[in-house]
C-alpha positions in Angstrom: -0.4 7.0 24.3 1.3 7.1 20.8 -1.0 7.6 18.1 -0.7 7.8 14.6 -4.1 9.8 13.1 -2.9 8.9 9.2 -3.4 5.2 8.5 -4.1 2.9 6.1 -4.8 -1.0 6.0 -4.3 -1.7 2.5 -1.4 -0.9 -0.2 -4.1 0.9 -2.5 -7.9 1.7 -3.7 -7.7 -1.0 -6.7 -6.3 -3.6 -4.3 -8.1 -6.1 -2.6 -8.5 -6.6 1.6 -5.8 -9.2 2.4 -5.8 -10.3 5.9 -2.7 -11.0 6.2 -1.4 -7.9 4.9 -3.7 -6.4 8.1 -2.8 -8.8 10.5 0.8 -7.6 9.6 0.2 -3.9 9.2 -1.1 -3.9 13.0 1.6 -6.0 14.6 4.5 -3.7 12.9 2.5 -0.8 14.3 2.9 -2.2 17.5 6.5 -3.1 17.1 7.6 0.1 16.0 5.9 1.3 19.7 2.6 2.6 18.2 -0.4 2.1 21.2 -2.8 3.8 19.0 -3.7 4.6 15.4 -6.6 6.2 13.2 -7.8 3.5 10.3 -8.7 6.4 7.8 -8.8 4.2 4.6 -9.8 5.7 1.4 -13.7 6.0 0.9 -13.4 5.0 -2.4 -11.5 2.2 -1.9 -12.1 -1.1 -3.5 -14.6 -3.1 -1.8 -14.8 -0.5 1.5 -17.1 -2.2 3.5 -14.5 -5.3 3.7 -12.5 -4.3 5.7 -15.4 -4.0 8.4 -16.5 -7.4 7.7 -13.0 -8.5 8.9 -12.6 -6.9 12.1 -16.4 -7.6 13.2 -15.7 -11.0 12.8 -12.2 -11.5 14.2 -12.0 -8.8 17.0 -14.0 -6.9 19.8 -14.7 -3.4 19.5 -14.7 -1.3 22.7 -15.4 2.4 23.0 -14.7 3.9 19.8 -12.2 1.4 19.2 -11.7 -2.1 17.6 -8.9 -4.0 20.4 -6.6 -5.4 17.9 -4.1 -7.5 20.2 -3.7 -4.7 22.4 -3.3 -1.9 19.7 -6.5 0.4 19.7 -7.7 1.1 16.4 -9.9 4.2 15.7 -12.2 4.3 12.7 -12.1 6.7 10.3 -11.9 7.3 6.1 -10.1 9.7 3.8 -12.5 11.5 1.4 -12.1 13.4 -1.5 -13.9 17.1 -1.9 -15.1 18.2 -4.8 -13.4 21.3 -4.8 -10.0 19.1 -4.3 -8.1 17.6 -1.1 -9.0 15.2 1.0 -10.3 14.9 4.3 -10.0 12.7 7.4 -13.3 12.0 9.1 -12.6 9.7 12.1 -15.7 8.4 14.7 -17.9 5.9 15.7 -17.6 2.5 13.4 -21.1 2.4 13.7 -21.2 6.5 12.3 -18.5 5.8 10.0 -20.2 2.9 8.0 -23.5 5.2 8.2 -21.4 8.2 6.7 -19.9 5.9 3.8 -22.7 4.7 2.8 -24.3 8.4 2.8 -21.6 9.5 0.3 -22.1 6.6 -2.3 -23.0 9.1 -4.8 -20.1 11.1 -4.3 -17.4 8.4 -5.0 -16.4 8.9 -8.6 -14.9 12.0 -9.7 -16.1 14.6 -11.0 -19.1 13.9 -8.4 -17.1 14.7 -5.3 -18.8 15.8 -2.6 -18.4 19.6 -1.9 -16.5 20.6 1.2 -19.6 22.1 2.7 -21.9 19.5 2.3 -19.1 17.2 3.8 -18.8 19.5 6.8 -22.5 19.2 7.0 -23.1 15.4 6.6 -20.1 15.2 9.6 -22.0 17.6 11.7 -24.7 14.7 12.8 -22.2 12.4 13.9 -19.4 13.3 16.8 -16.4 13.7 14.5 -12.8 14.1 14.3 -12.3 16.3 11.3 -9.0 16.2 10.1 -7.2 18.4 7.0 -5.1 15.7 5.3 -1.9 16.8 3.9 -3.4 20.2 3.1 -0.3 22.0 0.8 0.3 18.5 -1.2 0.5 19.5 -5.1 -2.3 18.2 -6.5 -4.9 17.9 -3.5 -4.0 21.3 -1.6 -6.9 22.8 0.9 -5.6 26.5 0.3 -8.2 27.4 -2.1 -11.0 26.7 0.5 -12.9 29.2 2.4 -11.2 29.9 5.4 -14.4 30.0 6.9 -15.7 26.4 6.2 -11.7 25.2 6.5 -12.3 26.4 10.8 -14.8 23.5 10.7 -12.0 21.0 11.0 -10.9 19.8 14.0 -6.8 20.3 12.7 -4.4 19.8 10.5 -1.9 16.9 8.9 1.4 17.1 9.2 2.4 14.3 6.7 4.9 11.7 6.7 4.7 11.6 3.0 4.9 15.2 2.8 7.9 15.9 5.2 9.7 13.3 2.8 8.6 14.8 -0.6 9.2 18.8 0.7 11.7 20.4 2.6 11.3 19.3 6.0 11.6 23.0 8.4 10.0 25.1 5.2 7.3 22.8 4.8 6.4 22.7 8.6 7.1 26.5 8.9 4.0 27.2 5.8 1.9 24.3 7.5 2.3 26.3 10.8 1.7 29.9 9.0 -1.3 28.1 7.3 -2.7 26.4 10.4 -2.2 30.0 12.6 -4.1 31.7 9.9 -7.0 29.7 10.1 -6.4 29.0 14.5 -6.4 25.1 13.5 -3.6 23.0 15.7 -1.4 20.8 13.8 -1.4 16.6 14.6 0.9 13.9 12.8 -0.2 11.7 10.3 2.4 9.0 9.0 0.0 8.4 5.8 1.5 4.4 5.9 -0.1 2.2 3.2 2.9 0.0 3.9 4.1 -1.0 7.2 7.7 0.0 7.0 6.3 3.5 7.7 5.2 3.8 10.3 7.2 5.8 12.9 7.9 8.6 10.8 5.8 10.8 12.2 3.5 10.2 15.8 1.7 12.1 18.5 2.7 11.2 22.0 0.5 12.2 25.1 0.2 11.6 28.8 -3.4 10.8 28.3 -5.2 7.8 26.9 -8.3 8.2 24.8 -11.3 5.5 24.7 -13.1 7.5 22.0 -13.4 10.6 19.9 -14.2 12.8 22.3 -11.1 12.4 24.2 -8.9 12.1 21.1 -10.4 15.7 20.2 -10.0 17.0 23.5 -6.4 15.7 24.0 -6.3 17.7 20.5 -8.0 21.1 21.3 -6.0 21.3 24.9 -2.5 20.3 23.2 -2.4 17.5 25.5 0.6 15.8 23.0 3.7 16.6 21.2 4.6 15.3 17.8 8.0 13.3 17.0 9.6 13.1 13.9 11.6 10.4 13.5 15.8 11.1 12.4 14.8 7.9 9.9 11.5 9.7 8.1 12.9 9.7 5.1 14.3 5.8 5.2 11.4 5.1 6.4 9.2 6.6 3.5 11.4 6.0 0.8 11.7 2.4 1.4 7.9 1.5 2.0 7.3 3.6 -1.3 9.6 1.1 -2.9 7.9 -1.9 -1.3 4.4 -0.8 -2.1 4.9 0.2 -6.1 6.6 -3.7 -5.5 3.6 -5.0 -4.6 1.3 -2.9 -6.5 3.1 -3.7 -9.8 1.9 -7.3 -9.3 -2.3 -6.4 -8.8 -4.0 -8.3 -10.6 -7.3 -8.0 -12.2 -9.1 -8.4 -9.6 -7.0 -6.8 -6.9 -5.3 -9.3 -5.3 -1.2 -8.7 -4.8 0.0 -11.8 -6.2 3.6 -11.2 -4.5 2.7 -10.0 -1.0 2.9 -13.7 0.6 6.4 -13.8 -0.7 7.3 -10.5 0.2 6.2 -11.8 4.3 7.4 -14.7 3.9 10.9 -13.4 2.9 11.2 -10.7 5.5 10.1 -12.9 8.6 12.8 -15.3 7.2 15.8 -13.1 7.0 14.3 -11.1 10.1 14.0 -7.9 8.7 10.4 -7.9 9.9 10.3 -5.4 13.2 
């Protein structure tokens, strides 16, 4: 199995759903080798509960997965804390949904949802708990209590992050940070554009049908992670593309550009 645990499914919170930027997001995943990946879209996204719509309509969902044409798709979302950082909560679709709609009052800033109460809310549900990109500038998780940080399930080891820092001091603070607190480290690519993907994945001997497995393959370091010689390509090139197509939002959302962008790169065959 090679699983990405960092994904998202549209290019930003003030942009619209577009199916076809989906449809396209999950068959790059698949081309790039991906078997497996974690949907942990913002909470606070634009029109959340879209996305959901979608897949309920167009595609079965098995386990604790939606079956994407042959790509497994885990659930999940990326909250904000109130205390700062963000955290992935993957599980259930049907626990998911439940847990969004729980945490409508928290969506705006300043009215973040503490940590604790976070940890608390997840605690009814059978979670992954994920630390996302925990020493980014600007949404770090080292200010935490240790104690309520040992709640999490692990921590991210960013694509965006391994572009934007030194590669070997960042990962050597991550792992200082994630020994202190006994948290193991996974790989989170953080794509919100496909050409990302691949920059960072998990690879294990074991295949998970749900989030039990995926947090036992975690806590027995069933996996190895796998940074690709092309991360920073492969970042710097879909942050071009997606300020592209962000630039061209609309106000309603909708990426004006985006068809022309596929349409281009399936013509010239840059596409996979």
């Amino acid at each position: 199995m090679k699983i990405d645990f960092h994904t998202h499914v549209k290019i930003a919170k003030a942009s619209q759903f577009m199916p076809q930027y989906f449809e396209d997001m999950v068959l790059e995943a698949k081309k790039i080798g991906l078997t497996a990946l974690c949907m942990t879209e913002h909470f606070n996204t634009l029109r959340f509960f879209d996305i959901y719509e979608y897949l309920d309509k167009h595609y079965s969902y098995k386990n604790h997965y939606y079956d994407i044409h042959g790509l497994k798709v885990f659930t999940g979302m990326e909250v904000d804390v109130k205390e700062v950082g963000h955290i992935l909560i993957i599980a259930h679709r049907d626990d998911i949904v439940e847990m969004r709609e729980a945490l409508d009052p928290y969506t705006v800033k300043p009215n973040f949802i503490p940590f604790k109460e976070l940890m608390d809310l997840a605690d009814h549900y059978d979670t992954l708990r994920i630390g996302g990109h925990p020493l980014r500038e600007g949404t770090p998780l080292t200010q935490h209590d240790p104690e309520q940080l040992k709640r999490l399930d692990a921590l991210d080891l960013n694509g965006r992050d391994l572009y934007a820092y030194e590669e070997h001091s960042y990962i050597k603070r991550l792992k200082d940070f994630a020994n202190h607190l006994g948290l193991p480290i996974i790989a989170g690519s953080d794509t919100h554009q496909y050409l990302q993907y691949g920059s960072v994945i998990n690879v294990s001997d074991q295949e998970a049908e749900n989030v039990t497995d995926l947090k036992q393959m975690i806590k027995n370091d069933h996996y190895t992670i796998e940074i690709s010689e092309q991360l920073n390509l492969k970042v710097k090139s879909a942050k071009l593309v997606k300020k592209l197509i962000k630039s061209t939002l609309d106000e309603n959302g909708f990426a004006t550009i985006y068809n022309q962008i596929a349409l281009s790169d399936k013509t010239v065959g840059l596409s996979g």
